[in-house]
Tab-separated table of C-alpha atoms in Angstrom:
chain	number	residue	atom	x	y	z
U	46	UNK	CA	18.653	-11.789	24.223
U	47	UNK	CA	21.132	-9.033	25.016
U	48	UNK	CA	23.696	-8.460	22.278
U	49	UNK	CA	21.880	-10.611	19.722
U	50	UNK	CA	22.119	-9.383	16.151
U	51	UNK	CA	18.833	-8.114	14.685
U	52	UNK	CA	17.062	-10.483	12.312
U	53	UNK	CA	16.793	-9.386	8.692
U	54	UNK	CA	13.269	-9.066	7.311
U	55	UNK	CA	11.756	-8.174	3.943
U	56	UNK	CA	8.400	-6.393	4.072
U	57	UNK	CA	5.801	-7.016	1.353
U	58	UNK	CA	3.172	-4.267	1.444
U	59	UNK	CA	-0.182	-4.715	-0.257
U	60	UNK	CA	-1.990	-1.823	-1.914
U	61	UNK	CA	-5.629	-0.968	-1.270
U	62	UNK	CA	-6.177	2.777	-1.552
U	63	UNK	CA	-6.440	4.603	1.745
U	64	UNK	CA	-6.326	1.255	3.551
U	65	UNK	CA	-2.606	1.974	3.248
U	66	UNK	CA	-3.042	3.850	6.533
U	67	UNK	CA	-3.524	0.424	8.169
U	68	UNK	CA	-0.101	-0.537	6.780
U	69	UNK	CA	1.291	2.727	8.148
U	70	UNK	CA	0.242	1.590	11.648
U	71	UNK	CA	1.880	-1.812	11.137
U	72	UNK	CA	5.126	-0.238	9.914
U	73	UNK	CA	5.203	2.254	12.772
U	74	UNK	CA	5.054	-0.588	15.295
U	75	UNK	CA	7.590	-2.789	13.477
U	76	UNK	CA	10.052	0.103	13.322
U	77	UNK	CA	9.930	0.276	17.119
U	78	UNK	CA	11.080	-3.351	17.451
U	79	UNK	CA	14.871	-3.477	17.360
U	80	UNK	CA	14.910	-7.270	17.088
U	81	UNK	CA	14.421	-6.759	13.341
U	82	UNK	CA	16.463	-5.072	10.646
U	83	UNK	CA	14.525	-4.148	7.513
U	84	UNK	CA	16.484	-5.383	4.511
U	85	UNK	CA	14.057	-4.522	1.712
U	86	UNK	CA	10.465	-3.571	0.945
U	87	UNK	CA	8.169	-4.329	-1.953
U	88	UNK	CA	4.799	-2.865	-2.762
U	89	UNK	CA	2.127	-1.999	-5.269
U	90	UNK	CA	-0.185	1.025	-5.233
U	91	UNK	CA	-0.438	2.430	-1.693
U	92	UNK	CA	1.984	-0.294	-0.600
U	93	UNK	CA	4.545	1.218	-2.966
U	94	UNK	CA	3.825	4.676	-1.563
U	95	UNK	CA	4.412	3.463	2.002
U	96	UNK	CA	7.669	1.772	0.978
U	97	UNK	CA	9.000	4.902	-0.733
U	98	UNK	CA	7.980	7.214	2.120
U	99	UNK	CA	9.675	4.916	4.647
U	100	UNK	CA	12.881	4.862	2.578
U	101	UNK	CA	12.852	8.654	2.283
U	102	UNK	CA	12.769	8.992	6.066
U	103	UNK	CA	15.247	6.169	6.666
U	104	UNK	CA	17.927	7.494	4.293
U	105	UNK	CA	21.079	9.385	5.258
U	106	UNK	CA	20.998	8.593	8.939
U	107	UNK	CA	17.285	9.121	9.499
U	108	UNK	CA	16.913	5.498	10.541
U	109	UNK	CA	13.868	4.132	12.326
U	110	UNK	CA	12.758	7.451	13.829
U	111	UNK	CA	13.189	9.254	10.532
U	112	UNK	CA	11.079	6.619	8.774
U	113	UNK	CA	8.333	6.905	11.386
U	114	UNK	CA	8.287	10.686	11.097
U	115	UNK	CA	8.115	10.543	7.298
U	116	UNK	CA	5.172	8.119	7.368
U	117	UNK	CA	3.273	10.235	9.871
U	118	UNK	CA	3.958	13.404	7.880
U	119	UNK	CA	2.713	11.845	4.644
U	120	UNK	CA	-0.536	10.369	5.981
U	121	UNK	CA	-1.319	13.481	8.011
U	122	UNK	CA	-0.833	15.638	4.914
U	123	UNK	CA	-2.995	13.276	2.855
U	124	UNK	CA	-5.842	13.570	5.345
U	125	UNK	CA	-5.569	17.348	5.464
U	126	UNK	CA	-5.539	17.605	1.661
U	127	UNK	CA	-8.579	15.323	1.426
U	128	UNK	CA	-10.657	17.746	3.487
U	129	UNK	CA	-10.365	20.348	0.702
U	130	UNK	CA	-11.589	18.043	-2.074
U	131	UNK	CA	-15.196	17.524	-3.215
U	132	UNK	CA	-14.838	13.831	-2.387
U	133	UNK	CA	-16.726	13.968	0.923
U	134	UNK	CA	-19.235	11.682	2.598
U	135	UNK	CA	-22.863	12.726	2.480
U	136	UNK	CA	-25.353	12.391	5.371
U	137	UNK	CA	-26.519	9.141	3.730
U	138	UNK	CA	-22.961	7.801	3.804
U	139	UNK	CA	-22.655	8.630	7.513
U	140	UNK	CA	-25.999	6.929	8.151
U	141	UNK	CA	-25.028	3.813	6.174
U	142	UNK	CA	-21.800	3.320	8.148
U	143	UNK	CA	-18.769	1.322	7.036
U	144	UNK	CA	-16.982	4.576	6.151
U	145	UNK	CA	-18.739	4.322	2.794
U	146	UNK	CA	-18.485	6.886	-0.018
U	147	UNK	CA	-21.025	5.250	-2.323
U	148	UNK	CA	-23.648	7.990	-1.971
U	149	UNK	CA	-21.150	10.775	-2.626
U	150	UNK	CA	-21.776	12.458	-6.030
U	151	UNK	CA	-18.054	13.217	-6.315
U	152	UNK	CA	-17.216	9.525	-5.826
U	153	UNK	CA	-19.687	8.504	-8.531
U	154	UNK	CA	-18.411	11.178	-10.923
U	155	UNK	CA	-14.786	10.192	-10.328
U	156	UNK	CA	-15.506	6.576	-11.175
U	157	UNK	CA	-17.556	7.469	-14.250
U	158	UNK	CA	-14.899	9.896	-15.507
U	159	UNK	CA	-12.245	7.206	-15.231
U	160	UNK	CA	-14.379	4.721	-17.146
U	161	UNK	CA	-15.058	7.223	-19.950
U	162	UNK	CA	-11.514	8.554	-20.288
U	163	UNK	CA	-9.667	5.246	-20.148
U	164	UNK	CA	-5.908	4.814	-20.698
U	165	UNK	CA	-5.219	8.067	-22.539
U	166	UNK	CA	-2.566	10.718	-21.827
U	167	UNK	CA	-3.107	12.451	-18.520
U	168	UNK	CA	-5.321	15.542	-18.417
U	169	UNK	CA	-6.259	17.770	-15.450
U	170	UNK	CA	-9.461	15.715	-15.082
U	171	UNK	CA	-7.808	12.304	-15.162
U	172	UNK	CA	-4.559	13.101	-13.322
U	173	UNK	CA	-3.935	11.364	-10.039
U	174	UNK	CA	-4.118	13.961	-7.214
U	175	UNK	CA	-1.328	12.042	-5.471
U	176	UNK	CA	1.159	13.583	-7.928
U	177	UNK	CA	1.458	16.922	-6.134
U	178	UNK	CA	1.529	15.281	-2.704
U	179	UNK	CA	4.286	12.837	-3.664
U	180	UNK	CA	6.356	15.575	-5.280
U	181	UNK	CA	5.989	17.863	-2.276
U	182	UNK	CA	6.563	15.336	0.518
U	183	UNK	CA	9.072	12.829	-0.892
U	184	UNK	CA	12.675	13.615	-1.772
U	185	UNK	CA	13.220	11.018	-4.483
U	186	UNK	CA	16.935	11.785	-4.640
U	187	UNK	CA	17.120	10.661	-0.989
U	188	UNK	CA	15.081	7.548	-1.820
U	189	UNK	CA	17.392	6.578	-4.685
U	190	UNK	CA	20.390	7.107	-2.384
U	191	UNK	CA	18.993	5.002	0.495
U	192	UNK	CA	21.559	2.194	0.410
U	193	UNK	CA	20.300	0.731	3.700
U	194	UNK	CA	17.169	-0.608	1.982
U	195	UNK	CA	16.238	-2.093	-1.365
U	196	UNK	CA	12.833	-1.324	-2.880
U	197	UNK	CA	10.765	-3.266	-5.415
U	198	UNK	CA	7.777	-1.381	-6.855
U	199	UNK	CA	5.411	-3.136	-9.284
U	200	UNK	CA	3.466	-1.724	-12.237
U	201	UNK	CA	1.461	-3.376	-15.034
U	202	UNK	CA	2.198	-2.687	-18.703
U	203	UNK	CA	-1.155	-1.858	-20.339
U	204	UNK	CA	-0.090	-2.951	-23.821
U	205	UNK	CA	1.613	-6.262	-23.011
U	206	UNK	CA	-0.052	-7.209	-19.725
U	207	UNK	CA	3.397	-7.938	-18.310
U	208	UNK	CA	4.634	-6.743	-14.970
U	209	UNK	CA	7.557	-4.443	-14.391
U	210	UNK	CA	9.495	-4.079	-11.160
U	211	UNK	CA	11.069	-0.682	-10.556
U	212	UNK	CA	14.143	-0.736	-8.308
U	213	UNK	CA	15.061	1.864	-5.712
U	214	UNK	CA	17.806	3.372	-7.876
U	215	UNK	CA	15.324	4.375	-10.624
U	216	UNK	CA	12.303	5.523	-8.612
U	217	UNK	CA	10.646	8.892	-9.186
U	218	UNK	CA	7.144	10.369	-8.958
U	219	UNK	CA	6.089	8.985	-12.341
U	220	UNK	CA	7.021	5.390	-11.510
U	221	UNK	CA	5.236	5.441	-8.138
U	222	UNK	CA	2.139	6.903	-9.815
U	223	UNK	CA	2.316	4.105	-12.398
U	224	UNK	CA	2.193	1.572	-9.573
U	225	UNK	CA	-0.837	3.350	-8.057
U	226	UNK	CA	-2.856	3.905	-11.248
U	227	UNK	CA	-6.344	2.433	-10.898
U	228	UNK	CA	-7.688	2.370	-14.482
U	229	UNK	CA	-11.283	2.756	-13.301
U	230	UNK	CA	-10.345	6.142	-11.820
U	231	UNK	CA	-7.191	7.541	-13.440
U	232	UNK	CA	-5.621	7.686	-16.879
U	233	UNK	CA	-2.703	5.345	-17.539
U	234	UNK	CA	0.734	6.652	-16.533
U	235	UNK	CA	3.479	6.737	-19.148
U	236	UNK	CA	6.978	5.513	-18.303
U	237	UNK	CA	9.662	5.131	-20.980
U	238	UNK	CA	7.079	5.360	-23.740
U	239	UNK	CA	4.792	2.659	-22.288
U	240	UNK	CA	1.469	3.074	-20.475
U	241	UNK	CA	1.126	1.501	-17.037
U	242	UNK	CA	-1.670	0.583	-14.649
U	243	UNK	CA	-1.710	-0.446	-11.006
U	244	UNK	CA	0.995	-2.948	-10.109
U	245	UNK	CA	-1.453	-4.979	-8.029
U	246	UNK	CA	-2.717	-6.695	-11.189
U	247	UNK	CA	0.536	-8.632	-11.457
U	248	UNK	CA	1.918	-8.601	-7.907
U	249	UNK	CA	0.243	-7.450	-4.703
U	250	UNK	CA	2.883	-7.185	-3.348
U	251	UNK	CA	5.905	-8.428	-5.357
U	252	UNK	CA	7.343	-11.414	-3.482
U	253	UNK	CA	9.737	-13.071	-5.947
U	254	UNK	CA	12.476	-10.401	-5.447
U	255	UNK	CA	12.777	-11.510	-1.813
U	256	UNK	CA	14.199	-14.866	-2.969
U	257	UNK	CA	17.458	-13.031	-3.641
U	258	UNK	CA	17.693	-11.514	-0.139
U	259	UNK	CA	19.792	-14.156	1.604
U	260	UNK	CA	18.871	-14.974	5.183
U	261	UNK	CA	15.923	-12.594	5.404
U	262	UNK	CA	12.447	-13.615	6.520
U	263	UNK	CA	9.455	-12.261	4.601
U	264	UNK	CA	6.641	-10.427	6.402
U	265	UNK	CA	3.548	-9.679	4.304
U	266	UNK	CA	1.235	-6.877	5.397
U	267	UNK	CA	-2.165	-7.688	3.942
U	268	UNK	CA	-4.904	-5.059	3.691
U	269	UNK	CA	-6.854	-6.059	0.570
U	270	UNK	CA	-9.990	-8.006	1.598
U	271	UNK	CA	-10.709	-11.312	-0.120
U	272	UNK	CA	-14.339	-11.790	0.874
U	273	UNK	CA	-17.108	-9.242	1.382
U	274	UNK	CA	-20.262	-9.616	3.442
U	275	UNK	CA	-22.330	-7.843	0.777
U	276	UNK	CA	-22.301	-7.715	-3.003
U	277	UNK	CA	-21.502	-4.313	-4.584
U	278	UNK	CA	-24.613	-2.244	-5.373
U	279	UNK	CA	-23.354	0.434	-7.767
U	280	UNK	CA	-21.338	0.404	-10.996
U	281	UNK	CA	-18.520	2.206	-9.201
U	282	UNK	CA	-18.408	-0.419	-6.461
U	283	UNK	CA	-18.577	-3.241	-9.029
U	284	UNK	CA	-15.443	-1.855	-10.674
U	285	UNK	CA	-13.653	-1.588	-7.346
U	286	UNK	CA	-14.718	-5.076	-6.270
U	287	UNK	CA	-13.494	-6.505	-9.595
U	288	UNK	CA	-10.111	-4.929	-8.952
U	289	UNK	CA	-10.089	-6.305	-5.416
U	290	UNK	CA	-10.614	-9.858	-6.686
U	291	UNK	CA	-7.932	-9.469	-9.363
U	292	UNK	CA	-5.443	-8.071	-6.846
U	293	UNK	CA	-5.973	-10.993	-4.471
U	294	UNK	CA	-5.575	-13.483	-7.314
U	295	UNK	CA	-2.154	-12.080	-8.175
U	296	UNK	CA	-1.108	-12.241	-4.513
U	297	UNK	CA	-2.200	-15.850	-3.996
U	298	UNK	CA	-0.702	-16.975	-7.308
U	299	UNK	CA	2.720	-15.579	-6.469
U	300	UNK	CA	2.632	-16.780	-2.866
U	301	UNK	CA	1.837	-20.337	-3.992
U	302	UNK	CA	4.635	-20.225	-6.578
U	303	UNK	CA	7.333	-19.564	-3.966
U	304	UNK	CA	9.579	-22.450	-2.858
U	305	UNK	CA	8.148	-24.212	0.177
U	306	UNK	CA	11.109	-23.853	2.524
U	307	UNK	CA	12.591	-20.395	2.045
U	308	UNK	CA	12.209	-17.595	2.629
U	309	UNK	CA	10.440	-18.086	5.938
U	310	UNK	CA	7.167	-16.224	5.669
U	311	UNK	CA	4.890	-14.385	8.086
U	312	UNK	CA	1.623	-12.486	7.763
U	313	UNK	CA	0.110	-9.464	9.489
U	314	UNK	CA	-3.409	-9.174	8.141
U	315	UNK	CA	-6.208	-6.656	8.492
U	316	UNK	CA	-8.594	-8.218	5.982
U	317	UNK	CA	-11.000	-9.469	8.630
U	318	UNK	CA	-11.517	-5.920	9.888
U	319	UNK	CA	-11.397	-4.197	6.503
U	320	UNK	CA	-13.816	-6.564	4.793
U	321	UNK	CA	-16.530	-5.113	7.026
U	322	UNK	CA	-16.166	-1.692	5.402
U	323	UNK	CA	-17.695	-0.530	2.140
U	324	UNK	CA	-15.599	-1.132	-0.988
U	325	UNK	CA	-15.830	2.604	-1.676
U	326	UNK	CA	-14.123	3.367	1.647
U	327	UNK	CA	-10.787	2.708	-0.086
U	328	UNK	CA	-11.130	6.246	-1.459
U	329	UNK	CA	-12.047	7.758	1.901
U	330	UNK	CA	-9.186	9.969	3.071
U	331	UNK	CA	-10.839	11.587	6.097
U	332	UNK	CA	-8.281	12.169	8.867
U	333	UNK	CA	-10.505	10.331	11.362
U	334	UNK	CA	-10.665	7.260	9.108
U	335	UNK	CA	-6.921	7.278	8.439
U	336	UNK	CA	-6.218	7.512	12.166
U	337	UNK	CA	-8.722	4.726	12.828
U	338	UNK	CA	-6.909	2.493	10.325
U	339	UNK	CA	-3.514	3.419	11.751
U	340	UNK	CA	-4.552	2.444	15.273
U	341	UNK	CA	-5.873	-0.938	14.130
U	342	UNK	CA	-2.698	-1.608	12.127
U	343	UNK	CA	-0.490	-0.660	15.076
U	344	UNK	CA	-2.474	-2.930	17.404
U	345	UNK	CA	-2.408	-5.830	14.912
U	346	UNK	CA	1.379	-5.570	14.609
U	347	UNK	CA	1.744	-5.387	18.394
U	348	UNK	CA	-0.351	-8.537	18.817
U	349	UNK	CA	1.569	-10.320	16.052
U	350	UNK	CA	4.910	-9.441	17.635
U	351	UNK	CA	3.780	-10.777	20.998
U	352	UNK	CA	2.589	-14.026	19.454
U	353	UNK	CA	5.092	-14.643	16.642
U	354	UNK	CA	7.973	-12.184	16.943
U	355	UNK	CA	10.370	-14.726	18.471
U	356	UNK	CA	9.777	-17.153	15.569
U	357	UNK	CA	11.305	-14.769	13.009
U	358	UNK	CA	14.575	-16.236	11.760
U	359	UNK	CA	13.554	-19.691	12.997
U	360	UNK	CA	10.296	-20.844	11.389
U	361	UNK	CA	7.466	-19.636	9.203
U	362	UNK	CA	4.259	-18.589	10.956
U	363	UNK	CA	2.065	-18.094	7.858
């Protein structure tokens, strides 16, 4: 359709630790398709990180290519930084498969430390290592100035249990960390005098803000598995599986609460693939694993575009 105007889409990005690299692959492929114009993005946890990184690259004329470069730079840097941490797979983890970390002493210690420390002020032991990476790789002034896109980032108020949506104009490192704060691993993050946990408890991803984006279809990128082939075997994995169930409950609750007709909704999902991996693999940041996830996300988006791309702007495919 030569000369046709691009169709506006809102992208809802789920959070699931390093499974965010799957979402990176999806976004990279969608950014290549000029039939669509991204109007806004929402996300929790790693979904929020992907949304902010994309906006940083997109701002001030960076456009689609700038967004792709920013995403690749961030996930490449994350993988490189991971290689210098004690959080590495052991020979038993390699033998067990599923990209598991459950035999790693560092993984077990990280989970136990989070459980013991709880929602207290951040210390060197309980601070999210993403802080330095986000500060170094994301220009939040550019993000706040990115008028081409709107962002909706969710966090959960520890004291009240209520959700809070941070808008693009107010985003900074602290607010993104609040959205990505797993209480079983990290201390709560303080924003405006309140402590916050992962936004996925109340919205994974936030969908209600898209009701205000007139004429835009909603595409959800889902990377948080619902079902698992095996029950968790360690206390650390039990905590992670509990979070996984809670995060899916918030997603399904909000999806079912949306009006039936609009916005038209679509789904690109990796849960069938990702449910075959160990729950602990969500903390696996090995470059090979991140690249593996990226490739599967890119392929999934390519297949979805071939099958459903022409329906965007016409009918829901979810």
